[in-house]
């Protein structure tokens, strides 16, 4: 099960709380057979501009010689729900191509209403580890083009079975992300397949979740930007 390589759209470099430089992350991802990776460092209003500038600079100037696609992203993390839409919009204006929201994981005190604010916002691309997301929220995600995440990360992954079931009922797209903070967190396609199947997805569903869905997200994220007058 390769189908053109692993795509991982939620990782952290040492610009936030990961331990690796972007170049080492890309090299290690390349060695694991990744086709594409997003770095989505933690941001709130205090550091969005700086993180966006660093990752967009890397996207524009740092990719020569790497054999995989890179997507500059951010993860809006523990920001109050009313700040999600304006910060997501600001991130896109700063050249960030993928906005992830740190959802209502069962293992952290994420403010209730975070999932809802994320799925209502068209500038949000992925709602990460959405915990006990409701069917109504999943339907809003489908309507607004927000993808839901099955997380490979311990703790966040407790509700993957619930998320997979709700996503199927609501017809919303899923992806499998690692939420990498350290090298050992990265996983090849075979391991990601186990996460998808372990969440209860059938083989054809798991294939879509590992291939077509993230491929479409990357294509959308890296499409040429419209010139604003
Ligand atoms: Zn997160
Ligand atoms: Zn994260």
PDB file of C-alpha atoms and ligand atoms in Angstrom:
ATOM      1  CA  UNK A   1       0.000   0.000   0.000  1.00  0.00           C
ATOM      2  CA  UNK A   2       2.080   2.902  -1.206  1.00  0.00           C
ATOM      3  CA  UNK A   3      -0.119   4.501  -3.895  1.00  0.00           C
ATOM      4  CA  UNK A   4       2.404   7.284  -4.501  1.00  0.00           C
ATOM      5  CA  UNK A   5       3.685   7.825  -0.988  1.00  0.00           C
ATOM      6  CA  UNK A   6       2.782   8.920   2.487  1.00  0.00           C
ATOM      7  CA  UNK A   7       1.257  12.367   3.048  1.00  0.00           C
ATOM      8  CA  UNK A   8       1.366  13.822   6.567  1.00  0.00           C
ATOM      9  CA  UNK A   9      -0.296  17.185   7.112  1.00  0.00           C
ATOM     10  CA  UNK A  10       0.273  17.854  10.830  1.00  0.00           C
ATOM     11  CA  UNK A  11       3.811  18.072  12.249  1.00  0.00           C
ATOM     12  CA  UNK A  12       5.847  20.387  14.489  1.00  0.00           C
ATOM     13  CA  UNK A  13       9.371  21.717  14.044  1.00  0.00           C
ATOM     14  CA  UNK A  14      11.488  23.429  16.688  1.00  0.00           C
ATOM     15  CA  UNK A  15       9.876  26.710  15.683  1.00  0.00           C
ATOM     16  CA  UNK A  16       7.276  25.605  18.255  1.00  0.00           C
ATOM     17  CA  UNK A  17       7.601  22.464  20.403  1.00  0.00           C
ATOM     18  CA  UNK A  18       9.062  19.936  17.971  1.00  0.00           C
ATOM     19  CA  UNK A  19      12.722  19.041  18.242  1.00  0.00           C
ATOM     20  CA  UNK A  20      13.847  19.123  14.594  1.00  0.00           C
ATOM     21  CA  UNK A  21      14.788  21.787  12.073  1.00  0.00           C
ATOM     22  CA  UNK A  22      12.519  21.805   8.977  1.00  0.00           C
ATOM     23  CA  UNK A  23      15.333  20.481   6.753  1.00  0.00           C
ATOM     24  CA  UNK A  24      15.918  17.482   9.012  1.00  0.00           C
ATOM     25  CA  UNK A  25      12.184  16.796   9.113  1.00  0.00           C
ATOM     26  CA  UNK A  26      12.042  16.800   5.317  1.00  0.00           C
ATOM     27  CA  UNK A  27      15.081  14.565   4.982  1.00  0.00           C
ATOM     28  CA  UNK A  28      13.725  12.055   7.490  1.00  0.00           C
ATOM     29  CA  UNK A  29      10.310  12.140   5.798  1.00  0.00           C
ATOM     30  CA  UNK A  30      11.931  11.574   2.419  1.00  0.00           C
ATOM     31  CA  UNK A  31      13.765   8.542   3.811  1.00  0.00           C
ATOM     32  CA  UNK A  32      10.435   7.100   5.026  1.00  0.00           C
ATOM     33  CA  UNK A  33       8.861   7.396   1.565  1.00  0.00           C
ATOM     34  CA  UNK A  34       6.841  10.541   2.137  1.00  0.00           C
ATOM     35  CA  UNK A  35       5.437  12.235  -0.958  1.00  0.00           C
ATOM     36  CA  UNK A  36       4.421  15.361   0.956  1.00  0.00           C
ATOM     37  CA  UNK A  37       4.559  16.847   4.415  1.00  0.00           C
ATOM     38  CA  UNK A  38       3.155  19.970   6.036  1.00  0.00           C
ATOM     39  CA  UNK A  39       4.857  21.605   8.990  1.00  0.00           C
ATOM     40  CA  UNK A  40       2.123  23.143  11.125  1.00  0.00           C
ATOM     41  CA  UNK A  41       3.726  24.770  14.136  1.00  0.00           C
ATOM     42  CA  UNK A  42       1.649  25.875  17.127  1.00  0.00           C
ATOM     43  CA  UNK A  43       0.466  29.473  16.902  1.00  0.00           C
ATOM     44  CA  UNK A  44      -1.775  31.999  18.601  1.00  0.00           C
ATOM     45  CA  UNK A  45      -1.933  35.794  18.263  1.00  0.00           C
ATOM     46  CA  UNK A  46       1.513  36.135  19.874  1.00  0.00           C
ATOM     47  CA  UNK A  47       3.556  34.297  17.249  1.00  0.00           C
ATOM     48  CA  UNK A  48       1.473  33.751  14.105  1.00  0.00           C
ATOM     49  CA  UNK A  49       3.289  36.401  12.060  1.00  0.00           C
ATOM     50  CA  UNK A  50       6.766  35.107  12.938  1.00  0.00           C
ATOM     51  CA  UNK A  51       6.011  31.389  12.402  1.00  0.00           C
ATOM     52  CA  UNK A  52       4.237  32.147   9.124  1.00  0.00           C
ATOM     53  CA  UNK A  53       7.220  34.198   7.924  1.00  0.00           C
ATOM     54  CA  UNK A  54       9.700  31.424   8.831  1.00  0.00           C
ATOM     55  CA  UNK A  55       7.783  28.573   7.185  1.00  0.00           C
ATOM     56  CA  UNK A  56       6.822  30.609   4.102  1.00  0.00           C
ATOM     57  CA  UNK A  57      10.478  31.615   3.694  1.00  0.00           C
ATOM     58  CA  UNK A  58      11.459  27.941   3.855  1.00  0.00           C
ATOM     59  CA  UNK A  59       8.760  27.117   1.277  1.00  0.00           C
ATOM     60  CA  UNK A  60      10.074  29.789  -1.105  1.00  0.00           C
ATOM     61  CA  UNK A  61      13.806  29.432  -0.578  1.00  0.00           C
ATOM     62  CA  UNK A  62      14.674  26.157   1.169  1.00  0.00           C
ATOM     63  CA  UNK A  63      13.348  23.303  -0.931  1.00  0.00           C
ATOM     64  CA  UNK A  64      16.015  22.869  -3.618  1.00  0.00           C
ATOM     65  CA  UNK A  65      17.361  19.329  -3.515  1.00  0.00           C
ATOM     66  CA  UNK A  66      14.505  17.773  -1.547  1.00  0.00           C
ATOM     67  CA  UNK A  67      12.471  15.057  -3.234  1.00  0.00           C
ATOM     68  CA  UNK A  68       9.102  15.668  -1.637  1.00  0.00           C
ATOM     69  CA  UNK A  69       6.421  18.334  -1.536  1.00  0.00           C
ATOM     70  CA  UNK A  70       6.369  20.759   1.397  1.00  0.00           C
ATOM     71  CA  UNK A  71       3.326  22.667   2.627  1.00  0.00           C
ATOM     72  CA  UNK A  72       3.792  25.629   5.006  1.00  0.00           C
ATOM     73  CA  UNK A  73       1.099  25.439   7.697  1.00  0.00           C
ATOM     74  CA  UNK A  74       0.159  26.449  11.218  1.00  0.00           C
ATOM     75  CA  UNK A  75      -1.865  24.882  14.017  1.00  0.00           C
ATOM     76  CA  UNK A  76      -4.090  27.361  15.870  1.00  0.00           C
ATOM     77  CA  UNK A  77      -3.695  26.002  19.386  1.00  0.00           C
ATOM     78  CA  UNK A  78      -5.821  26.727  22.474  1.00  0.00           C
ATOM     79  CA  UNK A  79      -7.012  30.022  21.036  1.00  0.00           C
ATOM     80  CA  UNK A  80     -10.531  31.015  22.175  1.00  0.00           C
ATOM     81  CA  UNK A  81     -13.169  30.062  19.605  1.00  0.00           C
ATOM     82  CA  UNK A  82     -13.938  33.640  18.592  1.00  0.00           C
ATOM     83  CA  UNK A  83     -10.293  34.146  17.540  1.00  0.00           C
ATOM     84  CA  UNK A  84     -10.206  31.133  15.209  1.00  0.00           C
ATOM     85  CA  UNK A  85     -11.764  32.718  12.108  1.00  0.00           C
ATOM     86  CA  UNK A  86      -9.777  35.980  12.221  1.00  0.00           C
ATOM     87  CA  UNK A  87      -6.465  34.192  12.907  1.00  0.00           C
ATOM     88  CA  UNK A  88      -7.130  31.614  10.181  1.00  0.00           C
ATOM     89  CA  UNK A  89      -7.844  34.422   7.725  1.00  0.00           C
ATOM     90  CA  UNK A  90      -4.711  36.250   8.801  1.00  0.00           C
ATOM     91  CA  UNK A  91      -2.618  33.102   8.384  1.00  0.00           C
ATOM     92  CA  UNK A  92      -3.803  32.700   4.786  1.00  0.00           C
ATOM     93  CA  UNK A  93      -3.053  36.355   4.063  1.00  0.00           C
ATOM     94  CA  UNK A  94       0.483  35.799   5.376  1.00  0.00           C
ATOM     95  CA  UNK A  95       1.016  33.035   2.822  1.00  0.00           C
ATOM     96  CA  UNK A  96       0.309  30.024   5.031  1.00  0.00           C
ATOM     97  CA  UNK A  97      -1.189  27.326   2.803  1.00  0.00           C
ATOM     98  CA  UNK A  98      -2.713  24.965   5.399  1.00  0.00           C
ATOM     99  CA  UNK A  99      -4.514  25.985   8.582  1.00  0.00           C
ATOM    100  CA  UNK A 100      -5.005  23.256  11.183  1.00  0.00           C
ATOM    101  CA  UNK A 101      -7.023  23.822  14.374  1.00  0.00           C
ATOM    102  CA  UNK A 102      -6.091  22.010  17.601  1.00  0.00           C
ATOM    103  CA  UNK A 103      -9.435  20.347  18.294  1.00  0.00           C
ATOM    104  CA  UNK A 104     -11.189  19.123  21.415  1.00  0.00           C
ATOM    105  CA  UNK A 105      -8.939  16.155  22.181  1.00  0.00           C
ATOM    106  CA  UNK A 106     -10.040  14.149  25.228  1.00  0.00           C
ATOM    107  CA  UNK A 107      -6.597  14.577  26.838  1.00  0.00           C
ATOM    108  CA  UNK A 108      -6.342  18.391  27.131  1.00  0.00           C
ATOM    109  CA  UNK A 109      -8.668  21.115  28.435  1.00  0.00           C
ATOM    110  CA  UNK A 110      -9.403  22.551  24.983  1.00  0.00           C
ATOM    111  CA  UNK A 111     -12.210  25.119  25.284  1.00  0.00           C
ATOM    112  CA  UNK A 112     -15.621  23.686  24.337  1.00  0.00           C
ATOM    113  CA  UNK A 113     -16.759  25.389  21.131  1.00  0.00           C
ATOM    114  CA  UNK A 114     -13.347  25.039  19.494  1.00  0.00           C
ATOM    115  CA  UNK A 115     -14.511  22.226  17.176  1.00  0.00           C
ATOM    116  CA  UNK A 116     -17.593  24.230  16.246  1.00  0.00           C
ATOM    117  CA  UNK A 117     -15.653  27.423  15.450  1.00  0.00           C
ATOM    118  CA  UNK A 118     -13.209  25.425  13.312  1.00  0.00           C
ATOM    119  CA  UNK A 119     -15.813  23.642  11.194  1.00  0.00           C
ATOM    120  CA  UNK A 120     -17.697  26.900  10.603  1.00  0.00           C
ATOM    121  CA  UNK A 121     -14.602  28.561   9.114  1.00  0.00           C
ATOM    122  CA  UNK A 122     -13.746  28.110   5.435  1.00  0.00           C
ATOM    123  CA  UNK A 123     -10.159  29.257   6.046  1.00  0.00           C
ATOM    124  CA  UNK A 124      -9.614  26.198   8.241  1.00  0.00           C
ATOM    125  CA  UNK A 125      -8.400  23.153   6.293  1.00  0.00           C
ATOM    126  CA  UNK A 126      -8.088  20.449   8.965  1.00  0.00           C
ATOM    127  CA  UNK A 127      -9.680  20.039  12.387  1.00  0.00           C
ATOM    128  CA  UNK A 128      -7.072  17.978  14.245  1.00  0.00           C
ATOM    129  CA  UNK A 129      -7.876  15.389  16.924  1.00  0.00           C
ATOM    130  CA  UNK A 130     -11.519  16.504  17.289  1.00  0.00           C
ATOM    131  CA  UNK A 131     -12.304  14.159  20.211  1.00  0.00           C
ATOM    132  CA  UNK A 132     -16.004  13.497  20.666  1.00  0.00           C
ATOM    133  CA  UNK A 133     -17.062  15.597  17.700  1.00  0.00           C
ATOM    134  CA  UNK A 134     -20.816  15.622  17.104  1.00  0.00           C
ATOM    135  CA  UNK A 135     -22.572  14.584  13.921  1.00  0.00           C
ATOM    136  CA  UNK A 136     -23.844  18.157  13.513  1.00  0.00           C
ATOM    137  CA  UNK A 137     -20.282  19.523  13.695  1.00  0.00           C
ATOM    138  CA  UNK A 138     -19.105  16.887  11.207  1.00  0.00           C
ATOM    139  CA  UNK A 139     -21.889  17.904   8.807  1.00  0.00           C
ATOM    140  CA  UNK A 140     -20.744  21.532   9.067  1.00  0.00           C
ATOM    141  CA  UNK A 141     -17.197  20.390   8.334  1.00  0.00           C
ATOM    142  CA  UNK A 142     -18.416  18.658   5.178  1.00  0.00           C
ATOM    143  CA  UNK A 143     -20.372  21.750   4.106  1.00  0.00           C
ATOM    144  CA  UNK A 144     -17.415  24.085   4.665  1.00  0.00           C
ATOM    145  CA  UNK A 145     -14.690  21.877   3.206  1.00  0.00           C
ATOM    146  CA  UNK A 146     -12.963  21.190   6.535  1.00  0.00           C
ATOM    147  CA  UNK A 147     -11.226  17.792   6.740  1.00  0.00           C
ATOM    148  CA  UNK A 148     -11.216  15.825  10.008  1.00  0.00           C
ATOM    149  CA  UNK A 149      -8.139  14.098  11.386  1.00  0.00           C
ATOM    150  CA  UNK A 150      -7.466  10.610  12.645  1.00  0.00           C
ATOM    151  CA  UNK A 151      -4.425  11.154  14.861  1.00  0.00           C
ATOM    152  CA  UNK A 152      -1.614   8.665  15.300  1.00  0.00           C
ATOM    153  CA  UNK A 153      -0.520  10.446  18.480  1.00  0.00           C
ATOM    154  CA  UNK A 154      -1.042   8.660  21.806  1.00  0.00           C
ATOM    155  CA  UNK A 155      -3.924  10.196  23.772  1.00  0.00           C
ATOM    156  CA  UNK A 156      -5.302  12.165  20.829  1.00  0.00           C
ATOM    157  CA  UNK A 157      -5.983   8.823  19.121  1.00  0.00           C
ATOM    158  CA  UNK A 158      -8.365   7.566  21.852  1.00  0.00           C
ATOM    159  CA  UNK A 159     -11.409   8.772  19.907  1.00  0.00           C
ATOM    160  CA  UNK A 160     -10.360   7.717  16.398  1.00  0.00           C
ATOM    161  CA  UNK A 161     -13.076   5.041  16.200  1.00  0.00           C
ATOM    162  CA  UNK A 162     -15.737   7.593  17.115  1.00  0.00           C
ATOM    163  CA  UNK A 163     -14.377  10.146  14.624  1.00  0.00           C
ATOM    164  CA  UNK A 164     -14.291   7.571  11.798  1.00  0.00           C
ATOM    165  CA  UNK A 165     -17.890   6.525  12.459  1.00  0.00           C
ATOM    166  CA  UNK A 166     -19.203  10.110  12.681  1.00  0.00           C
ATOM    167  CA  UNK A 167     -17.269  11.126   9.556  1.00  0.00           C
ATOM    168  CA  UNK A 168     -18.820   8.325   7.544  1.00  0.00           C
ATOM    169  CA  UNK A 169     -22.323   9.297   8.708  1.00  0.00           C
ATOM    170  CA  UNK A 170     -21.717  12.957   7.802  1.00  0.00           C
ATOM    171  CA  UNK A 171     -19.842  12.321   4.562  1.00  0.00           C
ATOM    172  CA  UNK A 172     -16.818  14.369   5.623  1.00  0.00           C
ATOM    173  CA  UNK A 173     -13.259  13.733   4.445  1.00  0.00           C
ATOM    174  CA  UNK A 174     -10.688  12.193   6.800  1.00  0.00           C
ATOM    175  CA  UNK A 175      -6.887  12.108   6.796  1.00  0.00           C
ATOM    176  CA  UNK A 176      -4.345  10.312   9.022  1.00  0.00           C
ATOM    177  CA  UNK A 177      -1.734  12.638  10.533  1.00  0.00           C
ATOM    178  CA  UNK A 178       1.076  11.891  12.964  1.00  0.00           C
ATOM    179  CA  UNK A 179       1.301  15.199  14.894  1.00  0.00           C
ATOM    180  CA  UNK A 180       5.056  14.581  14.811  1.00  0.00           C
ATOM    181  CA  UNK A 181       7.155  16.338  17.448  1.00  0.00           C
ATOM    182  CA  UNK A 182      10.195  14.001  17.313  1.00  0.00           C
ATOM    183  CA  UNK A 183      11.695  11.708  14.652  1.00  0.00           C
ATOM    184  CA  UNK A 184      10.165   8.534  16.098  1.00  0.00           C
ATOM    185  CA  UNK A 185       6.669   9.991  15.591  1.00  0.00           C
ATOM    186  CA  UNK A 186       6.907   9.884  11.793  1.00  0.00           C
ATOM    187  CA  UNK A 187       5.397   6.836  10.120  1.00  0.00           C
ATOM    188  CA  UNK A 188       5.519   5.193   6.746  1.00  0.00           C
ATOM    189  CA  UNK A 189       2.455   4.337   4.692  1.00  0.00           C
ATOM    190  CA  UNK A 190       2.198   0.805   6.106  1.00  0.00           C
ATOM    191  CA  UNK A 191       1.993   2.141   9.661  1.00  0.00           C
ATOM    192  CA  UNK A 192      -0.515   4.838   8.684  1.00  0.00           C
ATOM    193  CA  UNK A 193      -2.603   2.097   7.066  1.00  0.00           C
ATOM    194  CA  UNK A 194      -2.803   0.399  10.471  1.00  0.00           C
ATOM    195  CA  UNK A 195      -4.063   3.638  12.046  1.00  0.00           C
ATOM    196  CA  UNK A 196      -6.800   3.967   9.408  1.00  0.00           C
ATOM    197  CA  UNK A 197      -7.849   0.312   9.590  1.00  0.00           C
ATOM    198  CA  UNK A 198      -7.573   0.359  13.380  1.00  0.00           C
ATOM    199  CA  UNK A 199     -10.115   3.177  13.475  1.00  0.00           C
ATOM    200  CA  UNK A 200     -12.586   0.788  11.861  1.00  0.00           C
ATOM    201  CA  UNK A 201     -12.324   1.906   8.229  1.00  0.00           C
ATOM    202  CA  UNK A 202     -12.819  -0.648   5.444  1.00  0.00           C
ATOM    203  CA  UNK A 203      -9.938  -1.169   3.008  1.00  0.00           C
ATOM    204  CA  UNK A 204     -11.326   1.110   0.290  1.00  0.00           C
ATOM    205  CA  UNK A 205     -12.068   3.831   2.846  1.00  0.00           C
ATOM    206  CA  UNK A 206      -8.595   3.548   4.347  1.00  0.00           C
ATOM    207  CA  UNK A 207      -7.084   3.909   0.894  1.00  0.00           C
ATOM    208  CA  UNK A 208      -9.047   7.112   0.241  1.00  0.00           C
ATOM    209  CA  UNK A 209      -8.055   8.477   3.645  1.00  0.00           C
ATOM    210  CA  UNK A 210      -4.349   7.826   2.973  1.00  0.00           C
ATOM    211  CA  UNK A 211      -4.213   8.735  -0.723  1.00  0.00           C
ATOM    212  CA  UNK A 212      -6.986  10.644  -2.506  1.00  0.00           C
ATOM    213  CA  UNK A 213      -7.997  12.819   0.457  1.00  0.00           C
ATOM    214  CA  UNK A 214      -4.568  14.190   1.403  1.00  0.00           C
ATOM    215  CA  UNK A 215      -3.553  14.420  -2.270  1.00  0.00           C
ATOM    216  CA  UNK A 216      -6.572  16.655  -2.891  1.00  0.00           C
ATOM    217  CA  UNK A 217      -5.738  18.780   0.169  1.00  0.00           C
ATOM    218  CA  UNK A 218      -2.146  19.291  -0.970  1.00  0.00           C
ATOM    219  CA  UNK A 219      -3.263  20.224  -4.487  1.00  0.00           C
ATOM    220  CA  UNK A 220      -5.737  22.725  -3.052  1.00  0.00           C
ATOM    221  CA  UNK A 221      -3.204  24.126  -0.579  1.00  0.00           C
ATOM    222  CA  UNK A 222      -0.520  24.689  -3.215  1.00  0.00           C
ATOM    223  CA  UNK A 223      -2.719  25.971  -6.025  1.00  0.00           C
ATOM    224  CA  UNK A 224      -1.525  29.316  -7.415  1.00  0.00           C
ATOM    225  CA  UNK A 225      -2.768  32.160  -5.247  1.00  0.00           C
ATOM    226  CA  UNK A 226      -5.064  34.716  -6.813  1.00  0.00           C
ATOM    227  CA  UNK A 227      -3.511  38.122  -7.131  1.00  0.00           C
ATOM    228  CA  UNK A 228      -5.327  40.568  -4.899  1.00  0.00           C
ATOM    229  CA  UNK A 229      -5.632  44.132  -6.155  1.00  0.00           C
TER     230      UNK A 229
HETATM  231 ZN1  LIG B   1      -2.930  19.683  18.240  1.00  0.00          ZN
HETATM  232 ZN1  LIG B   2      -0.102  19.365  16.764  1.00  0.00          ZN
END
